[in-house]
Coordinates of C-alpha atoms in Angstrom, one line a residue:
X1 CA -0.1 -0.2 0.0
X2 CA 1.9 3.6 -1.0
X3 CA 0.9 6.9 0.6
X4 CA 0.6 10.2 -1.1
X5 CA 4.4 10.5 -1.2
X6 CA 4.6 7.1 -3.6
X7 CA 6.3 5.6 -0.8
X8 CA 5.1 2.7 1.5
X9 CA 4.4 3.3 5.1
X10 CA 7.8 1.4 7.4
X11 CA 5.0 -1.6 8.8
X12 CA 4.0 -2.5 5.2
X13 CA 4.0 -6.9 5.7
X14 CA 3.1 -7.1 8.7
X15 CA -0.2 -8.9 10.9
X16 CA -1.3 -7.5 13.8
X17 CA -4.4 -9.2 15.8
X18 CA -5.9 -6.5 18.3
X19 CA -7.5 -8.2 21.3
X20 CA -7.5 -5.1 23.8
X21 CA -10.2 -2.5 24.7
X22 CA -10.4 1.1 26.0
X23 CA -7.6 2.6 25.4
X24 CA -3.8 2.0 26.0
X25 CA -4.1 -1.6 23.8
X26 CA -6.2 0.2 21.2
X27 CA -4.0 3.4 20.7
X28 CA -0.9 1.0 20.3
X29 CA -2.0 -0.8 17.5
X30 CA -3.3 2.5 15.7
X31 CA -0.2 3.2 15.8
X32 CA 0.9 0.7 14.0
X33 CA -1.7 0.4 11.6
X34 CA -0.9 4.4 11.3
X35 CA 2.8 2.9 10.0
X36 CA 1.2 0.2 7.7
X37 CA 0.8 -2.9 9.4
X38 CA -2.7 -5.1 9.1
X39 CA -4.6 -4.8 12.0
X40 CA -7.6 -7.0 12.7
X41 CA -9.4 -5.8 15.7
X42 CA -11.2 -8.0 17.7
X43 CA -13.9 -7.0 19.6
X44 CA -17.0 -9.7 21.7
X45 CA -20.6 -9.5 20.9
X46 CA -20.5 -6.5 23.7
X47 CA -18.2 -4.1 21.8
X48 CA -15.7 -2.4 23.3
X49 CA -17.0 -0.5 26.5
X50 CA -15.2 2.9 24.3
X51 CA -18.3 3.1 21.6
X52 CA -20.6 3.9 24.6
X53 CA -18.0 6.3 26.2
X54 CA -20.3 9.5 24.9
X55 CA -22.0 12.0 24.5
X56 CA -20.4 13.0 21.6
X57 CA -21.1 10.2 19.3
X58 CA -20.0 9.5 15.2
X59 CA -22.1 6.9 14.8
X60 CA -25.0 4.7 16.0
X61 CA -22.6 2.8 17.6
X62 CA -19.7 4.9 17.9
X63 CA -18.7 7.6 19.9
X64 CA -16.3 10.1 19.4
X65 CA -13.8 8.9 22.2
X66 CA -13.6 5.1 20.0
X67 CA -13.2 6.9 17.0
X68 CA -10.2 8.5 17.9
X69 CA -7.9 5.5 18.9
X70 CA -9.3 2.5 16.0
X71 CA -8.5 4.0 13.0
X72 CA -6.9 1.9 10.8
X73 CA -8.3 -1.4 11.5
X74 CA -10.1 -4.1 9.9
X75 CA -12.9 -5.4 12.1
X76 CA -14.1 -9.2 13.4
X77 CA -17.0 -9.7 15.8
X78 CA -16.0 -13.2 17.9
X79 CA -17.2 -14.5 21.1
X80 CA -14.0 -15.7 22.4
X81 CA -15.6 -17.4 25.2
X82 CA -16.7 -20.3 23.0
X83 CA -14.5 -23.3 21.9
X84 CA -15.4 -22.4 18.4
X85 CA -14.8 -19.0 18.8
X86 CA -11.3 -20.0 20.5
X87 CA -10.4 -21.9 17.3
X88 CA -11.0 -18.9 15.3
X89 CA -9.1 -16.9 17.3
X90 CA -6.5 -20.0 16.6
X91 CA -6.6 -19.8 13.2
X92 CA -6.1 -16.0 13.4
X93 CA -3.0 -16.5 15.3
X94 CA -1.1 -18.7 12.7
X95 CA -0.4 -15.9 10.3
X96 CA -0.5 -13.0 12.5
X97 CA 3.2 -11.4 13.7
X98 CA 2.2 -9.4 17.1
X99 CA -1.1 -9.9 19.2
X100 CA -2.1 -7.1 21.5
X101 CA -4.4 -8.0 24.8
X102 CA -6.0 -6.6 27.9
X103 CA -7.9 -9.4 29.1
X104 CA -8.1 -9.2 33.0
X105 CA -5.3 -11.6 34.5
X106 CA -5.9 -15.4 33.5
X107 CA -8.3 -15.0 30.9
X108 CA -6.5 -15.9 28.1
X109 CA -4.4 -19.0 30.5
X110 CA -8.3 -20.1 30.8
X111 CA -9.4 -19.8 26.9
X112 CA -5.8 -22.1 26.6
X113 CA -4.0 -19.3 25.7
X114 CA -1.3 -18.7 28.0
X115 CA 1.8 -16.6 27.2
X116 CA 3.6 -20.2 27.1
X117 CA 1.0 -21.8 25.2
X118 CA 1.1 -19.3 22.4
X119 CA 5.0 -19.2 22.5
X120 CA 5.2 -22.7 21.8
X121 CA 2.4 -23.0 19.2
X122 CA 3.6 -20.1 18.0
X123 CA 7.2 -19.3 18.4
X124 CA 7.6 -15.8 16.7
X125 CA 5.3 -14.3 17.6
X126 CA 5.4 -10.8 19.7
X127 CA 2.6 -11.2 22.8
X128 CA 1.9 -7.6 24.2
X129 CA 0.5 -8.1 27.4
X130 CA -1.1 -4.9 29.0
X131 CA -2.4 -4.7 32.6
X132 CA -3.1 -2.8 35.5
X133 CA -0.6 -4.3 37.9
X134 CA 1.0 -7.1 35.8
X135 CA 0.0 -10.7 36.2
X136 CA 2.4 -11.2 40.2
X137 CA 3.8 -9.7 43.2
X138 CA 1.2 -8.2 46.0
X139 CA -0.9 -7.0 43.4
X140 CA -0.6 -8.8 40.9
X141 CA -4.1 -9.4 39.1
X142 CA -5.6 -6.7 40.0
X143 CA -8.1 -4.2 38.2
X144 CA -6.6 -0.7 36.9
X145 CA -7.9 2.1 35.5
X146 CA -6.1 5.1 34.2
X147 CA -7.2 6.8 37.3
X148 CA -6.4 4.1 39.5
X149 CA -2.9 4.1 38.5
X150 CA -2.3 7.7 38.9
X151 CA -3.5 7.6 42.3
X152 CA -1.5 4.1 43.4
X153 CA 1.5 5.7 41.3
X154 CA 1.9 9.1 42.8
X155 CA 1.1 11.0 40.2
X156 CA -2.0 13.1 41.8
X157 CA -0.4 13.7 44.9
X158 CA 1.2 15.9 43.0
X159 CA -1.3 17.1 40.6
X160 CA -2.8 20.2 41.6
X161 CA -2.8 23.6 43.7
X162 CA -0.3 23.8 46.8
X163 CA -3.4 24.4 48.7
X164 CA -5.9 22.1 47.3
X165 CA -6.6 18.2 46.4
X166 CA -4.8 15.9 44.6
X167 CA -6.2 15.9 41.3
X168 CA -6.4 13.3 38.4
X169 CA -4.3 14.8 35.5
X170 CA -7.0 16.4 32.3
X171 CA -5.8 13.8 30.4
X172 CA -5.8 9.7 30.4
X173 CA -1.7 10.1 30.9
X174 CA -1.0 6.4 32.0
X175 CA -3.4 4.6 29.3
X176 CA -1.6 6.3 26.7
X177 CA 2.0 6.7 27.4
X178 CA 1.4 2.8 28.6
X179 CA 0.2 2.6 24.7
X180 CA 3.1 4.4 23.3
X181 CA 5.1 2.4 25.6
X182 CA 3.7 -0.9 24.4
X183 CA 4.4 0.6 20.8
X184 CA 7.9 1.1 21.1
X185 CA 8.1 -2.2 23.0
X186 CA 6.6 -4.1 20.1
X187 CA 9.0 -2.5 17.6
X188 CA 12.1 -3.8 19.7
X189 CA 10.5 -7.6 20.0
X190 CA 10.4 -7.0 16.2
X191 CA 13.9 -6.1 15.7
X192 CA 14.9 -9.0 18.3
X193 CA 13.2 -11.7 16.2
X194 CA 15.0 -10.6 13.1
X195 CA 18.4 -11.3 14.9
X196 CA 16.9 -14.2 17.0
X197 CA 14.3 -16.2 15.2
X198 CA 12.4 -15.9 18.0
X199 CA 9.0 -13.8 19.6
X200 CA 8.7 -12.8 23.7
X201 CA 6.2 -11.2 25.7
X202 CA 6.1 -7.4 25.6
X203 CA 4.8 -6.5 29.1
X204 CA 3.5 -3.2 29.8
X205 CA 1.5 -2.1 33.1
X206 CA -0.3 0.7 33.8
X207 CA 1.5 1.2 37.5
X208 CA 4.7 1.2 35.9
X209 CA 4.2 4.1 33.7
X210 CA 2.8 5.9 36.2
X211 CA 5.8 5.3 37.9
X212 CA 8.3 6.1 35.3
X213 CA 6.1 9.4 35.0
X214 CA 7.5 10.6 37.8
X215 CA 10.6 12.7 37.0
X216 CA 11.7 15.2 38.4
X217 CA 9.8 14.2 41.9
X218 CA 11.0 10.9 42.2
X219 CA 14.8 12.1 41.2
X220 CA 14.6 14.4 44.2
X221 CA 12.9 11.5 46.3
X222 CA 15.9 9.0 45.7
X223 CA 18.8 12.1 46.0
X224 CA 17.7 13.0 49.7
X225 CA 14.4 11.4 50.7
X226 CA 12.1 14.3 50.4
X227 CA 8.5 14.0 50.2
X228 CA 7.1 16.5 46.9
X229 CA 4.1 18.3 47.4
X230 CA 1.9 20.1 44.8
X231 CA 3.1 23.3 43.2
X232 CA 0.1 23.8 40.8
X233 CA 1.4 24.9 37.3
X234 CA 5.0 25.8 38.8
X235 CA 8.1 23.6 38.6
X236 CA 9.5 22.2 42.0
X237 CA 12.9 23.1 40.5
X238 CA 13.1 25.3 38.2
X239 CA 11.8 28.9 38.3
X240 CA 9.9 30.9 36.9
X241 CA 8.3 28.1 35.3
X242 CA 4.7 29.2 36.1
X243 CA 1.6 30.6 35.2
X244 CA 0.7 34.1 35.1
X245 CA -2.6 36.4 34.8
X246 CA -2.0 39.1 32.4
X247 CA -4.6 41.3 31.3
X248 CA -6.7 39.5 29.1
X249 CA -6.0 35.4 30.1
X250 CA -3.5 33.3 31.3
X251 CA 0.2 32.7 30.3
X252 CA 2.8 30.3 31.3
X253 CA 6.6 31.2 30.6
X254 CA 9.2 28.6 31.1
X255 CA 12.7 29.8 32.3
X256 CA 15.1 27.6 31.1
X257 CA 18.2 29.5 32.1
X258 CA 19.9 32.8 33.0
X259 CA 20.0 34.0 29.9
X260 CA 16.4 33.8 29.1
X261 CA 15.4 35.1 32.2
X262 CA 17.7 38.4 31.5
X263 CA 15.7 38.9 28.2
X264 CA 12.2 38.6 30.4
X265 CA 13.3 41.4 32.7
X266 CA 14.3 43.5 30.2
X267 CA 10.8 42.7 28.1
X268 CA 9.1 43.3 31.3
X269 CA 10.8 46.9 32.1
X270 CA 13.2 45.8 34.4
X271 CA 16.2 45.2 32.5
X272 CA 18.5 45.2 36.2
X273 CA 16.1 41.9 37.7
X274 CA 18.7 39.2 36.6
X275 CA 21.5 41.1 38.4
X276 CA 19.5 41.1 41.8
X277 CA 21.1 38.7 44.3
X278 CA 18.0 37.3 45.3
X279 CA 17.5 36.1 40.9
X280 CA 21.1 35.5 39.6
X281 CA 20.8 31.7 39.5
X282 CA 17.9 29.3 39.4
X283 CA 19.0 28.3 43.0
X284 CA 17.9 31.7 43.9
X285 CA 15.2 32.1 42.2
X286 CA 13.5 28.9 44.0
X287 CA 15.0 29.7 47.4
X288 CA 13.2 33.1 47.2
X289 CA 10.7 32.2 44.6
X290 CA 7.4 33.9 46.5
X291 CA 8.7 37.9 46.0
X292 CA 10.0 36.8 42.4
X293 CA 6.7 35.6 41.2
X294 CA 4.8 38.3 43.2
X295 CA 7.0 40.7 41.1
X296 CA 6.6 39.3 37.9
X297 CA 3.1 39.0 38.3
X298 CA 2.9 42.7 39.0
X299 CA 4.7 43.5 35.7
X300 CA 2.7 41.1 33.6
X301 CA -0.7 42.1 35.1
X302 CA -1.2 45.4 33.1
X303 CA -0.1 43.4 29.7
X304 CA -2.1 41.6 27.4
X305 CA -1.1 38.3 26.7
X306 CA -1.2 37.4 23.0
X307 CA 1.3 40.4 22.3
X308 CA 3.9 39.6 25.4
X309 CA 3.7 35.5 24.7
X310 CA 4.7 36.8 20.7
X311 CA 7.3 39.7 21.9
X312 CA 8.9 36.9 24.2
X313 CA 9.5 33.7 22.0
X314 CA 10.7 36.1 19.2
X315 CA 13.5 36.6 21.9
X316 CA 13.8 32.8 22.5
X317 CA 11.9 32.7 25.9
X318 CA 9.5 29.6 25.6
X319 CA 5.8 31.2 26.8
X320 CA 2.9 30.6 25.6
X321 CA -1.0 31.8 26.0
X322 CA -3.2 29.3 27.6
X323 CA -5.4 28.0 25.2
X324 CA -8.3 25.7 24.9
X325 CA -8.8 22.7 22.8
X326 CA -10.6 24.3 20.4
X327 CA -8.0 27.1 19.5
X328 CA -5.2 24.4 19.9
X329 CA -7.2 22.5 17.1
X330 CA -8.0 25.5 14.7
X331 CA -4.7 26.7 15.3
X332 CA -2.6 28.0 11.6
X333 CA 0.9 26.2 13.1
X334 CA -0.9 22.3 14.1
X335 CA -2.9 22.6 11.0
X336 CA 0.4 23.0 9.5
X337 CA 1.9 20.1 10.7
X338 CA -0.9 18.2 9.8
X339 CA -1.9 17.4 13.1
X340 CA -5.5 17.2 12.5
X341 CA -6.1 14.9 9.8
X342 CA -9.3 14.0 7.5
X343 CA -10.8 11.3 5.3
X344 CA -14.2 11.6 3.9
X345 CA -16.4 12.0 6.9
X346 CA -13.4 11.2 9.2
X347 CA -11.6 13.4 11.2
X348 CA -8.6 12.9 14.0
X349 CA -5.7 14.0 15.1
X350 CA -2.9 13.8 12.8
X351 CA 0.7 11.8 13.4
X352 CA 3.5 12.4 15.9
X353 CA 5.9 10.7 14.4
X354 CA 6.7 11.9 11.0
X355 CA 9.3 9.7 9.2
X356 CA 10.3 11.7 5.4
X357 CA 10.8 8.5 3.5
X358 CA 7.9 5.8 5.2
X359 CA 4.9 8.3 6.1
X360 CA 2.2 7.4 8.0
X361 CA -1.3 7.5 6.3
X362 CA -4.6 7.1 6.7
X363 CA -6.7 4.3 4.8
X364 CA -9.2 3.1 6.8
X365 CA -11.3 5.6 9.2
X366 CA -12.5 3.4 12.4
X367 CA -15.2 0.7 11.1
X368 CA -19.0 -0.9 12.8
X369 CA -18.3 -3.7 14.8
X370 CA -18.1 -6.9 12.9
X371 CA -17.4 -5.3 9.4
X372 CA -15.1 -6.8 8.5
X373 CA -15.8 -10.6 10.0
X374 CA -16.8 -12.1 7.0
X375 CA -14.1 -11.0 4.8
X376 CA -11.7 -11.9 7.3
X377 CA -12.9 -15.2 7.7
X378 CA -12.6 -16.3 4.4
X379 CA -9.2 -14.8 4.1
X380 CA -8.4 -17.7 6.6
X381 CA -10.2 -20.1 4.5
X382 CA -13.3 -20.7 5.7
X383 CA -16.0 -21.4 3.6
X384 CA -19.2 -19.7 2.9
X385 CA -21.2 -22.8 4.6
X386 CA -19.0 -22.7 7.8
X387 CA -19.1 -19.3 8.2
X388 CA -22.7 -19.2 7.9
X389 CA -23.0 -21.9 10.7
X390 CA -20.9 -19.7 12.9
X391 CA -23.3 -16.6 12.0
X392 CA -26.0 -18.3 12.9
X393 CA -24.7 -19.9 15.8
X394 CA -23.3 -16.4 17.4
X395 CA -20.2 -17.4 17.6
X396 CA -18.9 -14.2 15.2
X397 CA -21.0 -11.4 14.2
X398 CA -21.4 -9.5 10.8
X399 CA -22.7 -5.9 11.0
X400 CA -25.5 -6.0 8.9
X401 CA -25.3 -2.7 7.5
X402 CA -21.8 -3.9 5.9
X403 CA -21.2 -5.5 2.6
X404 CA -19.6 -9.2 2.8
X405 CA -16.3 -7.8 0.8
X406 CA -12.9 -6.2 1.9
X407 CA -11.7 -2.7 1.7
X408 CA -9.4 -1.8 -1.0
X409 CA -7.0 -0.6 1.0
X410 CA -6.2 -3.9 2.1
X411 CA -6.0 -5.5 -1.2

């Protein structure tokens, strides 16, 4: 399959079986699909929970949430709790390079598909397992959603205002980074297979991700035993690195070195600020943070946020007005970076990984549940009579609004 530049995506020829639901696994598989992998998403007759996570909805059986993380996938509806459904799964695995699953620990084993059993039958397969806490240890097998592991993993403790409650990060950051880690782990395992000829298990957990995201707070605790506290939008070890109120809204200023701090002082009409003994170095500024914040707030308050941001960033100081999501998605530079993409009725966020020779592409909008059931079963060698039997027994489900043909994008 060629993209608009006439070249193939990086993962063309890779077959991925997406047995996952909700966010981390589906995001991982979408990333693989964006870069050319042939992804088959397997849904139960009840469907992925996130199909109903709305409003808003983009179709009768598809929330905007589901729509955002399930493009570039074929879809088969299969009841894996039945023996015949498990037989179909085994057929699917025969021609698969990567399988991604996030069932509750022990579920796959009960069906005869433990990691060990799968790799014994399919030694070249990459098995990516995503769980909340892993399968062993004191919390092994325990359920965990994004916010639960934000709490357990310490992220909520350092998110929020100093005098306010611990807060969940406003996006499902643990789930999303776990999906990215899983994507990275699969690529590592594929490279290892190229060298050894053997597959392996990629083991990703939400709690591992949460702990990995604690920097720099974890580094400080490991260095001197301190327990980090909430600092709002301010940085715990860099100053000034915080939100300030201008006359028409908020602006965030991030000062990373003394040169930038000197420019900030000049721009605010206090050119000698960088020579004040209280503020000469970052350590000085952290030690006198209250006085510095009060002084900067006074100077910034009469200014307009966009003009201040424009003038400072033009002089090499990292700064931005605080913008809402609609402003971001309509932004000229965001559009220039192709971070909003469209294909027919589909609109979504673009590709954060950009490759010059083998760029990602959209070949398929998210599919209805069971849209490709007949086509996938046919590709596995099932004849029409057998498929009819599976449909009658409700082992598989075909979306009745979808023709029994494969999409041209997967030929």
